[in-house]
CSV table of N, CA and C in Angstrom, one decimal:
chain,number,residue,atom,x,y,z
A,1,MET,N,-6.4,-7.5,-9.9
A,1,MET,CA,-5.6,-8.2,-10.8
A,1,MET,C,-4.3,-8.7,-10.1
A,2,SER,N,-3.9,-9.9,-10.4
A,2,SER,CA,-2.7,-10.4,-9.7
A,2,SER,C,-1.6,-10.8,-10.6
A,3,GLU,N,-0.4,-10.8,-10.1
A,3,GLU,CA,0.8,-11.2,-10.8
A,3,GLU,C,1.2,-12.5,-10.2
A,4,PRO,N,1.7,-13.5,-11.0
A,4,PRO,CA,2.3,-14.7,-10.4
A,4,PRO,C,3.5,-14.3,-9.5
A,5,ALA,N,3.7,-15.0,-8.5
A,5,ALA,CA,4.8,-14.7,-7.6
A,5,ALA,C,5.8,-15.9,-7.6
A,6,SER,N,6.8,-15.8,-6.9
A,6,SER,CA,7.8,-16.9,-6.8
A,6,SER,C,7.1,-18.1,-6.3
A,7,PRO,N,7.7,-19.3,-6.6
A,7,PRO,CA,7.1,-20.5,-6.1
A,7,PRO,C,7.0,-20.4,-4.5
A,8,GLY,N,5.9,-20.8,-4.0
A,8,GLY,CA,5.6,-20.8,-2.6
A,8,GLY,C,5.2,-19.5,-2.0
A,9,GLN,N,5.2,-18.4,-2.9
A,9,GLN,CA,4.8,-17.1,-2.4
A,9,GLN,C,3.4,-16.8,-3.0
A,10,PRO,N,2.6,-16.0,-2.3
A,10,PRO,CA,1.3,-15.6,-2.8
A,10,PRO,C,1.4,-14.7,-4.0
A,11,ALA,N,0.3,-14.6,-4.8
A,11,ALA,CA,0.3,-13.7,-5.9
A,11,ALA,C,0.4,-12.2,-5.4
A,12,VAL,N,1.0,-11.3,-6.2
A,12,VAL,CA,1.1,-10.0,-5.8
A,12,VAL,C,-0.1,-9.2,-6.4
A,13,ARG,N,-0.9,-8.5,-5.5
A,13,ARG,CA,-2.0,-7.7,-6.0
A,13,ARG,C,-1.6,-6.3,-6.2
A,14,HIS,N,-2.1,-5.7,-7.2
A,14,HIS,CA,-1.8,-4.2,-7.4
A,14,HIS,C,-2.7,-3.4,-6.6
A,15,ALA,N,-2.2,-2.6,-5.7
A,15,ALA,CA,-3.0,-1.8,-4.8
A,15,ALA,C,-3.1,-0.4,-5.4
A,16,ASN,N,-4.2,0.3,-5.0
A,16,ASN,CA,-4.3,1.7,-5.4
A,16,ASN,C,-3.4,2.5,-4.5
A,17,LYS,N,-3.2,3.8,-4.7
A,17,LYS,CA,-2.3,4.6,-3.9
A,17,LYS,C,-2.8,4.7,-2.5
A,18,ARG,N,-4.1,4.8,-2.3
A,18,ARG,CA,-4.6,4.8,-0.9
A,18,ARG,C,-4.3,3.5,-0.2
A,19,GLY,N,-4.5,2.4,-0.9
A,19,GLY,CA,-4.3,1.1,-0.3
A,19,GLY,C,-2.8,1.0,0.1
A,20,ALA,N,-1.9,1.4,-0.8
A,20,ALA,CA,-0.5,1.4,-0.5
A,20,ALA,C,-0.2,2.3,0.7
A,21,ALA,N,-0.9,3.4,0.8
A,21,ALA,CA,-0.7,4.3,1.9
A,21,ALA,C,-1.1,3.7,3.2
A,22,ARG,N,-2.2,2.9,3.2
A,22,ARG,CA,-2.7,2.2,4.4
A,22,ARG,C,-1.7,1.2,4.8
A,23,LEU,N,-1.2,0.4,3.9
A,23,LEU,CA,-0.2,-0.6,4.3
A,23,LEU,C,1.0,0.0,4.8
A,24,ALA,N,1.5,1.1,4.2
A,24,ALA,CA,2.7,1.8,4.7
A,24,ALA,C,2.4,2.3,6.1
A,25,ALA,N,1.2,2.9,6.3
A,25,ALA,CA,0.9,3.4,7.7
A,25,ALA,C,0.9,2.3,8.7
A,26,VAL,N,0.4,1.2,8.4
A,26,VAL,CA,0.4,0.1,9.3
A,26,VAL,C,1.8,-0.3,9.7
A,27,GLN,N,2.7,-0.4,8.6
A,27,GLN,CA,4.0,-0.8,8.8
A,27,GLN,C,4.7,0.3,9.7
A,28,ALA,N,4.5,1.5,9.5
A,28,ALA,CA,5.1,2.6,10.2
A,28,ALA,C,4.6,2.6,11.7
A,29,LEU,N,3.3,2.4,11.9
A,29,LEU,CA,2.8,2.3,13.3
A,29,LEU,C,3.4,1.1,14.0
A,30,TYR,N,3.6,0.0,13.3
A,30,TYR,CA,4.3,-1.2,13.9
A,30,TYR,C,5.7,-0.8,14.3
A,31,GLN,N,6.4,-0.1,13.4
A,31,GLN,CA,7.8,0.3,13.7
A,31,GLN,C,7.8,1.3,14.8
A,32,MET,N,6.9,2.2,14.9
A,32,MET,CA,6.8,3.1,16.0
A,32,MET,C,6.6,2.4,17.4
A,33,ASP,N,5.7,1.4,17.3
A,33,ASP,CA,5.4,0.6,18.5
A,33,ASP,C,6.6,-0.2,19.0
A,34,VAL,N,7.3,-0.9,18.1
A,34,VAL,CA,8.4,-1.8,18.4
A,34,VAL,C,9.7,-1.0,18.8
A,35,ALA,N,10.0,0.0,17.9
A,35,ALA,CA,11.3,0.7,18.1
A,35,ALA,C,11.1,2.0,19.0
A,36,GLY,N,9.9,2.4,19.3
A,36,GLY,CA,9.7,3.6,20.0
A,36,GLY,C,10.0,4.8,19.3
A,37,SER,N,10.0,4.8,18.0
A,37,SER,CA,10.2,6.0,17.1
A,37,SER,C,9.1,6.9,17.2
A,38,GLY,N,9.4,8.2,16.9
A,38,GLY,CA,8.4,9.3,16.9
A,38,GLY,C,7.7,9.4,15.5
A,39,VAL,N,6.6,10.0,15.5
A,39,VAL,CA,5.8,10.2,14.3
A,39,VAL,C,6.5,11.0,13.2
A,40,PHE,N,7.2,12.0,13.6
A,40,PHE,CA,7.9,12.9,12.6
A,40,PHE,C,9.1,12.2,12.0
A,41,GLU,N,9.8,11.4,12.8
A,41,GLU,CA,11.0,10.7,12.4
A,41,GLU,C,10.5,9.6,11.4
A,42,ILE,N,9.4,8.9,11.7
A,42,ILE,CA,8.9,7.8,10.9
A,42,ILE,C,8.3,8.3,9.6
A,43,THR,N,7.6,9.4,9.7
A,43,THR,CA,7.0,10.0,8.5
A,43,THR,C,8.1,10.4,7.5
A,44,ALA,N,9.1,11.1,8.0
A,44,ALA,CA,10.2,11.5,7.2
A,44,ALA,C,10.9,10.3,6.5
A,45,GLU,N,11.2,9.3,7.3
A,45,GLU,CA,11.8,8.1,6.8
A,45,GLU,C,11.0,7.5,5.7
A,46,TYR,N,9.8,7.3,5.9
A,46,TYR,CA,8.9,6.6,4.9
A,46,TYR,C,8.8,7.5,3.6
A,47,GLU,N,8.6,8.7,3.8
A,47,GLU,CA,8.5,9.6,2.6
A,47,GLU,C,9.8,9.7,1.8
A,48,ALA,N,10.9,9.7,2.5
A,48,ALA,CA,12.2,9.9,1.8
A,48,ALA,C,12.8,8.6,1.3
A,49,PHE,N,12.5,7.5,2.0
A,49,PHE,CA,13.2,6.2,1.6
A,49,PHE,C,12.4,5.0,1.3
A,50,ARG,N,11.1,5.1,1.5
A,50,ARG,CA,10.2,3.9,1.4
A,50,ARG,C,9.1,4.0,0.3
A,51,LEU,N,8.3,5.0,0.5
A,51,LEU,CA,7.1,5.1,-0.4
A,51,LEU,C,7.5,5.3,-1.9
A,52,GLY,N,7.2,4.3,-2.7
A,52,GLY,CA,7.5,4.3,-4.1
A,52,GLY,C,9.0,4.0,-4.4
A,53,LYS,N,9.8,3.6,-3.4
A,53,LYS,CA,11.2,3.3,-3.5
A,53,LYS,C,11.5,1.9,-3.4
A,54,GLU,N,12.7,1.5,-3.8
A,54,GLU,CA,13.2,0.1,-3.6
A,54,GLU,C,14.0,0.1,-2.3
A,55,VAL,N,13.6,-0.9,-1.4
A,55,VAL,CA,14.3,-1.1,-0.2
A,55,VAL,C,14.7,-2.6,-0.1
A,56,ASP,N,16.0,-2.8,0.1
A,56,ASP,CA,16.5,-4.2,0.2
A,56,ASP,C,15.9,-5.1,-0.9
A,57,GLY,N,15.9,-4.6,-2.1
A,57,GLY,CA,15.5,-5.4,-3.3
A,57,GLY,C,14.0,-5.5,-3.5
A,58,ALA,N,13.2,-4.9,-2.5
A,58,ALA,CA,11.8,-5.0,-2.7
A,58,ALA,C,11.3,-3.6,-3.0
A,59,LEU,N,10.4,-3.5,-4.0
A,59,LEU,CA,9.9,-2.2,-4.4
A,59,LEU,C,8.6,-1.8,-3.6
A,60,TYR,N,8.6,-0.7,-2.9
A,60,TYR,CA,7.4,-0.3,-2.2
A,60,TYR,C,6.5,0.4,-3.3
A,61,ARG,N,5.3,0.1,-3.2
A,61,ARG,CA,4.3,0.7,-4.2
A,61,ARG,C,4.2,2.2,-4.0
A,62,GLU,N,4.0,2.9,-5.0
A,62,GLU,CA,3.7,4.4,-4.9
A,62,GLU,C,2.5,4.6,-4.1
A,63,ALA,N,2.6,5.4,-3.1
A,63,ALA,CA,1.5,5.6,-2.2
A,63,ALA,C,1.1,7.1,-2.1
A,64,ASP,N,-0.2,7.3,-1.7
A,64,ASP,CA,-0.7,8.7,-1.5
A,64,ASP,C,-0.1,9.2,-0.2
A,65,ALA,N,1.0,10.0,-0.3
A,65,ALA,CA,1.7,10.5,0.9
A,65,ALA,C,0.8,11.2,1.9
A,66,GLN,N,-0.1,12.0,1.3
A,66,GLN,CA,-1.0,12.8,2.2
A,66,GLN,C,-1.9,11.8,3.0
A,67,TRP,N,-2.4,10.8,2.4
A,67,TRP,CA,-3.2,9.8,3.1
A,67,TRP,C,-2.4,9.1,4.1
A,68,PHE,N,-1.2,8.7,3.8
A,68,PHE,CA,-0.3,8.1,4.7
A,68,PHE,C,-0.1,8.9,6.0
A,69,ARG,N,0.3,10.2,5.7
A,69,ARG,CA,0.5,11.1,6.9
A,69,ARG,C,-0.8,11.3,7.7
A,70,ALA,N,-1.9,11.4,7.0
A,70,ALA,CA,-3.2,11.6,7.8
A,70,ALA,C,-3.5,10.4,8.7
A,71,ILE,N,-3.3,9.2,8.2
A,71,ILE,CA,-3.5,8.0,9.0
A,71,ILE,C,-2.5,8.0,10.2
A,72,LEU,N,-1.3,8.1,9.9
A,72,LEU,CA,-0.2,8.0,10.9
A,72,LEU,C,-0.4,9.1,12.0
A,73,THR,N,-0.5,10.3,11.6
A,73,THR,CA,-0.7,11.4,12.6
A,73,THR,C,-2.0,11.3,13.3
A,74,GLY,N,-3.1,10.9,12.6
A,74,GLY,CA,-4.4,10.7,13.2
A,74,GLY,C,-4.4,9.7,14.3
A,75,VAL,N,-3.8,8.5,14.0
A,75,VAL,CA,-3.7,7.4,15.0
A,75,VAL,C,-3.0,7.9,16.2
A,76,VAL,N,-1.8,8.5,16.0
A,76,VAL,CA,-1.0,9.0,17.1
A,76,VAL,C,-1.8,10.0,18.0
A,77,GLU,N,-2.4,11.0,17.3
A,77,GLU,CA,-3.1,12.1,18.0
A,77,GLU,C,-4.4,11.5,18.7
A,78,ASP,N,-5.0,10.5,18.1
A,78,ASP,CA,-6.3,10.1,18.7
A,78,ASP,C,-6.2,8.7,19.4
A,79,GLN,N,-5.0,8.2,19.6
A,79,GLN,CA,-4.9,6.9,20.2
A,79,GLN,C,-5.6,6.7,21.5
A,80,LYS,N,-5.7,7.7,22.3
A,80,LYS,CA,-6.3,7.6,23.6
A,80,LYS,C,-7.9,7.5,23.5
A,81,THR,N,-8.4,7.8,22.3
A,81,THR,CA,-9.8,7.6,22.0
A,81,THR,C,-10.0,6.3,21.2
A,82,ILE,N,-9.0,6.0,20.3
A,82,ILE,CA,-9.1,4.8,19.5
A,82,ILE,C,-9.0,3.5,20.3
A,83,ASP,N,-8.0,3.4,21.2
A,83,ASP,CA,-7.8,2.2,21.9
A,83,ASP,C,-9.0,1.7,22.7
A,84,PRO,N,-9.7,2.6,23.5
A,84,PRO,CA,-10.9,2.2,24.2
A,84,PRO,C,-12.0,1.6,23.2
A,85,VAL,N,-12.1,2.2,22.1
A,85,VAL,CA,-13.1,1.8,21.1
A,85,VAL,C,-12.7,0.4,20.6
A,86,ILE,N,-11.5,0.1,20.4
A,86,ILE,CA,-11.0,-1.3,20.0
A,86,ILE,C,-11.3,-2.2,21.2
A,87,ARG,N,-10.9,-1.8,22.4
A,87,ARG,CA,-11.1,-2.7,23.6
A,87,ARG,C,-12.6,-3.1,23.7
A,88,GLN,N,-13.5,-2.1,23.5
A,88,GLN,CA,-14.9,-2.4,23.6
A,88,GLN,C,-15.4,-3.4,22.5
A,89,ALA,N,-14.7,-3.4,21.4
A,89,ALA,CA,-15.1,-4.3,20.3
A,89,ALA,C,-14.5,-5.7,20.4
A,90,LEU,N,-13.5,-5.8,21.2
A,90,LEU,CA,-12.9,-7.1,21.5
A,90,LEU,C,-13.6,-7.9,22.5
A,91,THR,N,-13.5,-9.2,22.5
A,91,THR,CA,-14.1,-10.1,23.5
A,91,THR,C,-13.3,-10.0,24.8
A,92,ASP,N,-13.9,-10.3,25.9
A,92,ASP,CA,-13.2,-10.2,27.2
A,92,ASP,C,-11.9,-11.0,27.3
A,93,ASP,N,-11.9,-12.2,26.6
A,93,ASP,CA,-10.7,-13.0,26.6
A,93,ASP,C,-9.6,-12.6,25.7
A,94,TRP,N,-9.8,-11.5,24.9
A,94,TRP,CA,-8.8,-11.0,24.0
A,94,TRP,C,-8.6,-9.5,24.2
A,95,PRO,N,-7.9,-9.1,25.3
A,95,PRO,CA,-7.7,-7.7,25.6
A,95,PRO,C,-6.7,-7.1,24.5
A,96,LEU,N,-6.7,-5.8,24.3
A,96,LEU,CA,-5.9,-5.2,23.3
A,96,LEU,C,-4.4,-5.5,23.6
A,97,SER,N,-4.0,-5.6,24.8
A,97,SER,CA,-2.6,-5.8,25.2
A,97,SER,C,-2.2,-7.2,24.8
A,98,ARG,N,-3.1,-8.1,24.6
A,98,ARG,CA,-2.8,-9.5,24.1
A,98,ARG,C,-2.5,-9.6,22.6
A,99,LEU,N,-2.9,-8.6,21.9
A,99,LEU,CA,-2.7,-8.6,20.4
A,99,LEU,C,-1.3,-8.2,20.1
A,100,ASP,N,-0.7,-8.8,19.1
A,100,ASP,CA,0.7,-8.4,18.7
A,100,ASP,C,0.7,-7.0,18.1
A,101,SER,N,1.9,-6.5,17.9
A,101,SER,CA,2.0,-5.1,17.5
A,101,SER,C,1.4,-4.9,16.1
A,102,THR,N,1.6,-5.8,15.2
A,102,THR,CA,1.1,-5.7,13.8
A,102,THR,C,-0.5,-5.6,13.8
A,103,LEU,N,-1.1,-6.5,14.6
A,103,LEU,CA,-2.6,-6.5,14.7
A,103,LEU,C,-3.1,-5.2,15.3
A,104,ARG,N,-2.4,-4.8,16.4
A,104,ARG,CA,-2.8,-3.5,17.0
A,104,ARG,C,-2.7,-2.3,16.0
A,105,ALA,N,-1.6,-2.3,15.2
A,105,ALA,CA,-1.4,-1.3,14.2
A,105,ALA,C,-2.6,-1.3,13.1
A,106,ILE,N,-2.9,-2.5,12.7
A,106,ILE,CA,-4.0,-2.6,11.7
A,106,ILE,C,-5.3,-2.1,12.3
A,107,LEU,N,-5.6,-2.6,13.5
A,107,LEU,CA,-6.9,-2.1,14.1
A,107,LEU,C,-6.9,-0.6,14.4
A,108,ARG,N,-5.8,-0.1,14.9
A,108,ARG,CA,-5.8,1.3,15.2
A,108,ARG,C,-6.0,2.2,13.9
A,109,ALA,N,-5.3,1.8,12.8
A,109,ALA,CA,-5.5,2.5,11.6
A,109,ALA,C,-6.9,2.4,11.0
A,110,GLY,N,-7.5,1.2,11.1
A,110,GLY,CA,-8.8,1.0,10.6
A,110,GLY,C,-9.9,1.7,11.4
A,111,VAL,N,-9.7,1.7,12.7
A,111,VAL,CA,-10.7,2.4,13.6
A,111,VAL,C,-10.5,3.9,13.4
A,112,TYR,N,-9.3,4.4,13.2
A,112,TYR,CA,-9.1,5.8,13.0
A,112,TYR,C,-9.9,6.2,11.7
A,113,GLU,N,-9.8,5.4,10.6
A,113,GLU,CA,-10.5,5.8,9.4
A,113,GLU,C,-12.1,5.7,9.6
A,114,LEU,N,-12.5,4.7,10.4
A,114,LEU,CA,-14.0,4.6,10.6
A,114,LEU,C,-14.5,5.8,11.4
A,115,MET,N,-13.7,6.3,12.3
A,115,MET,CA,-14.1,7.4,13.2
A,115,MET,C,-14.0,8.7,12.5
A,116,LYS,N,-12.9,8.9,11.8
A,116,LYS,CA,-12.6,10.3,11.3
A,116,LYS,C,-12.8,10.5,9.8
A,117,ARG,N,-12.9,9.4,9.0
A,117,ARG,CA,-12.9,9.6,7.5
A,117,ARG,C,-14.3,9.1,7.0
A,118,GLU,N,-15.3,9.9,7.4
A,118,GLU,CA,-16.7,9.6,7.0
A,118,GLU,C,-16.9,9.6,5.5
A,119,ASP,N,-15.9,10.3,4.8
A,119,ASP,CA,-16.0,10.3,3.3
A,119,ASP,C,-15.6,9.0,2.6
A,120,VAL,N,-15.1,8.1,3.4
A,120,VAL,CA,-14.7,6.7,2.9
A,120,VAL,C,-15.8,5.7,3.4
A,121,PRO,N,-16.3,5.0,2.4
A,121,PRO,CA,-17.4,4.0,2.8
A,121,PRO,C,-16.8,2.9,3.8
A,122,VAL,N,-17.7,2.5,4.7
A,122,VAL,CA,-17.3,1.4,5.7
A,122,VAL,C,-16.8,0.2,4.9
A,123,ALA,N,-17.5,-0.2,3.9
A,123,ALA,CA,-17.1,-1.5,3.2
A,123,ALA,C,-15.6,-1.4,2.7
A,124,VAL,N,-15.3,-0.2,2.2
A,124,VAL,CA,-13.9,0.0,1.6
A,124,VAL,C,-12.9,-0.1,2.8
A,125,ILE,N,-13.1,0.6,3.9
A,125,ILE,CA,-12.2,0.5,5.0
A,125,ILE,C,-12.0,-0.9,5.5
A,126,VAL,N,-13.1,-1.6,5.8
A,126,VAL,CA,-13.1,-2.9,6.3
A,126,VAL,C,-12.3,-3.8,5.3
A,127,SER,N,-12.7,-3.8,4.1
A,127,SER,CA,-12.0,-4.6,3.1
A,127,SER,C,-10.5,-4.4,3.0
A,128,GLU,N,-10.2,-3.1,3.0
A,128,GLU,CA,-8.7,-2.8,2.8
A,128,GLU,C,-7.9,-3.3,4.0
A,129,TYR,N,-8.4,-3.1,5.2
A,129,TYR,CA,-7.7,-3.6,6.4
A,129,TYR,C,-7.7,-5.1,6.6
A,130,VAL,N,-8.8,-5.7,6.2
A,130,VAL,CA,-8.8,-7.2,6.1
A,130,VAL,C,-7.7,-7.7,5.2
A,131,ASP,N,-7.6,-7.1,4.0
A,131,ASP,CA,-6.6,-7.5,3.0
A,131,ASP,C,-5.2,-7.2,3.6
A,132,ILE,N,-5.0,-6.2,4.3
A,132,ILE,CA,-3.7,-5.9,4.9
A,132,ILE,C,-3.4,-7.0,6.0
A,133,ALA,N,-4.4,-7.4,6.7
A,133,ALA,CA,-4.2,-8.5,7.7
A,133,ALA,C,-3.9,-9.8,7.0
A,134,LYS,N,-4.5,-10.1,5.9
A,134,LYS,CA,-4.2,-11.3,5.1
A,134,LYS,C,-2.7,-11.3,4.6
A,135,ALA,N,-2.2,-10.1,4.4
A,135,ALA,CA,-0.8,-10.0,3.9
A,135,ALA,C,0.2,-10.4,5.0
A,136,PHE,N,-0.2,-10.3,6.3
A,136,PHE,CA,0.6,-10.7,7.4
A,136,PHE,C,0.3,-12.0,8.1
A,137,TYR,N,-1.0,-12.4,8.0
A,137,TYR,CA,-1.5,-13.6,8.7
A,137,TYR,C,-2.2,-14.5,7.8
A,138,GLU,N,-2.2,-15.8,8.2
A,138,GLU,CA,-2.9,-16.8,7.4
A,138,GLU,C,-4.0,-17.5,8.2
A,139,GLU,N,-4.1,-17.2,9.5
A,139,GLU,CA,-5.0,-17.9,10.4
A,139,GLU,C,-6.3,-17.1,10.6
A,140,ASP,N,-6.6,-16.9,11.9
A,140,ASP,CA,-7.8,-16.2,12.3
A,140,ASP,C,-7.7,-14.7,12.4
A,141,GLU,N,-6.5,-14.1,12.3
A,141,GLU,CA,-6.4,-12.7,12.5
A,141,GLU,C,-7.2,-11.8,11.5
A,142,PRO,N,-7.2,-12.2,10.2
A,142,PRO,CA,-8.1,-11.4,9.3
A,142,PRO,C,-9.6,-11.4,9.7
A,143,LYS,N,-10.0,-12.5,10.2
A,143,LYS,CA,-11.4,-12.6,10.7
A,143,LYS,C,-11.6,-11.7,11.9
A,144,LEU,N,-10.6,-11.7,12.8
A,144,LEU,CA,-10.7,-10.8,13.9
A,144,LEU,C,-10.8,-9.3,13.5
A,145,VAL,N,-9.9,-9.0,12.5
A,145,VAL,CA,-9.9,-7.6,12.0
A,145,VAL,C,-11.3,-7.3,11.4
A,146,ASN,N,-11.9,-8.2,10.7
A,146,ASN,CA,-13.2,-8.0,10.1
A,146,ASN,C,-14.2,-7.8,11.2
A,147,ALA,N,-14.2,-8.7,12.2
A,147,ALA,CA,-15.2,-8.6,13.2
A,147,ALA,C,-15.1,-7.3,14.0
A,148,VAL,N,-13.9,-6.9,14.4
A,148,VAL,CA,-13.7,-5.7,15.2
A,148,VAL,C,-14.1,-4.5,14.4
A,149,LEU,N,-13.6,-4.4,13.2
A,149,LEU,CA,-14.0,-3.2,12.4
A,149,LEU,C,-15.5,-3.2,12.1
A,150,ASP,N,-16.1,-4.3,11.9
A,150,ASP,CA,-17.6,-4.3,11.7
A,150,ASP,C,-18.3,-3.8,13.0
A,151,ARG,N,-17.9,-4.3,14.2
A,151,ARG,CA,-18.5,-3.9,15.4
A,151,ARG,C,-18.3,-2.4,15.6
A,152,VAL,N,-17.1,-1.9,15.3
A,152,VAL,CA,-16.8,-0.4,15.5
A,152,VAL,C,-17.7,0.4,14.5
A,153,SER,N,-17.8,-0.1,13.3
A,153,SER,CA,-18.5,0.6,12.3
A,153,SER,C,-20.0,0.8,12.7
A,154,ARG,N,-20.6,-0.3,13.3
A,154,ARG,CA,-21.9,-0.2,13.8
A,154,ARG,C,-22.1,0.8,14.9
A,155,ARG,N,-21.1,0.9,15.8
A,155,ARG,CA,-21.1,1.8,16.9
A,155,ARG,C,-20.9,3.3,16.5
A,156,VAL,N,-19.9,3.5,15.6
A,156,VAL,CA,-19.6,4.9,15.3
A,156,VAL,C,-20.3,5.4,14.1
A,157,ARG,N,-20.8,4.6,13.2
A,157,ARG,CA,-21.5,5.0,12.0
A,157,ARG,C,-22.9,4.5,11.8
A,158,GLY,N,-23.2,3.5,12.6
A,158,GLY,CA,-24.6,2.9,12.5
A,158,GLY,C,-24.6,2.0,11.3
A,159,GLU,N,-23.5,1.5,10.8
A,159,GLU,CA,-23.4,0.6,9.6
A,159,GLU,C,-22.6,-0.6,10.0
A,160,GLY,N,-22.9,-1.7,9.3
A,160,GLY,CA,-22.2,-2.9,9.5
A,160,GLY,C,-23.0,-4.1,9.2
A,161,ARG,N,-22.4,-5.3,9.2
A,161,ARG,CA,-23.1,-6.5,8.8
A,161,ARG,C,-23.4,-7.5,9.9
A,162,GLY,N,-22.6,-7.6,10.9
A,162,GLY,CA,-22.7,-8.7,11.8
A,162,GLY,C,-23.6,-8.3,13.0
A,163,LYS,N,-23.5,-9.2,14.0
A,163,LYS,CA,-24.2,-8.9,15.3
A,163,LYS,C,-23.3,-8.3,16.3
A,164,ASP,N,-23.9,-7.5,17.2
A,164,ASP,CA,-23.1,-6.9,18.3
A,164,ASP,C,-22.6,-8.0,19.2
A,165,ALA,N,-21.4,-7.8,19.8
A,165,ALA,CA,-20.8,-8.8,20.7
A,165,ALA,C,-21.7,-8.7,22.0
A,166,SER,N,-21.9,-9.8,22.6
A,166,SER,CA,-22.7,-9.9,23.8
A,166,SER,C,-21.9,-9.6,25.0
């Protein structure tokens, strides 16, 4: 379900609490990457001042704080495992270092869930992170997120829709 937005702005979709947690985790991972902040500092900041709160006139949706923490700490703890999996799913002309911080955060969070949250269906994970990419990008980035997460899901779970990268 969507709400009309201001002229020139996309409609606002109501997200579930896990979806809001995923978006907040991506934003927190981005902030950690750009500002060099630590996981404990960022987790405390988001839980105290952002999740379900108004910040600079914008209302953050209520999020599943436990899900948020699990994604954030999971990505940080497993990044040395996650990044090679992403690199393997990217084409040779698009190394992980070439992607901007937001796209890296989206892919890291999505790959973490594919690898560690087998209780969540692949289609849900891919769809949620493609939607997050669409919130930040209008061009090819959501397609890239879809392709990378699909490739990873076939490798780590034996599920997916597309073809393997050659």
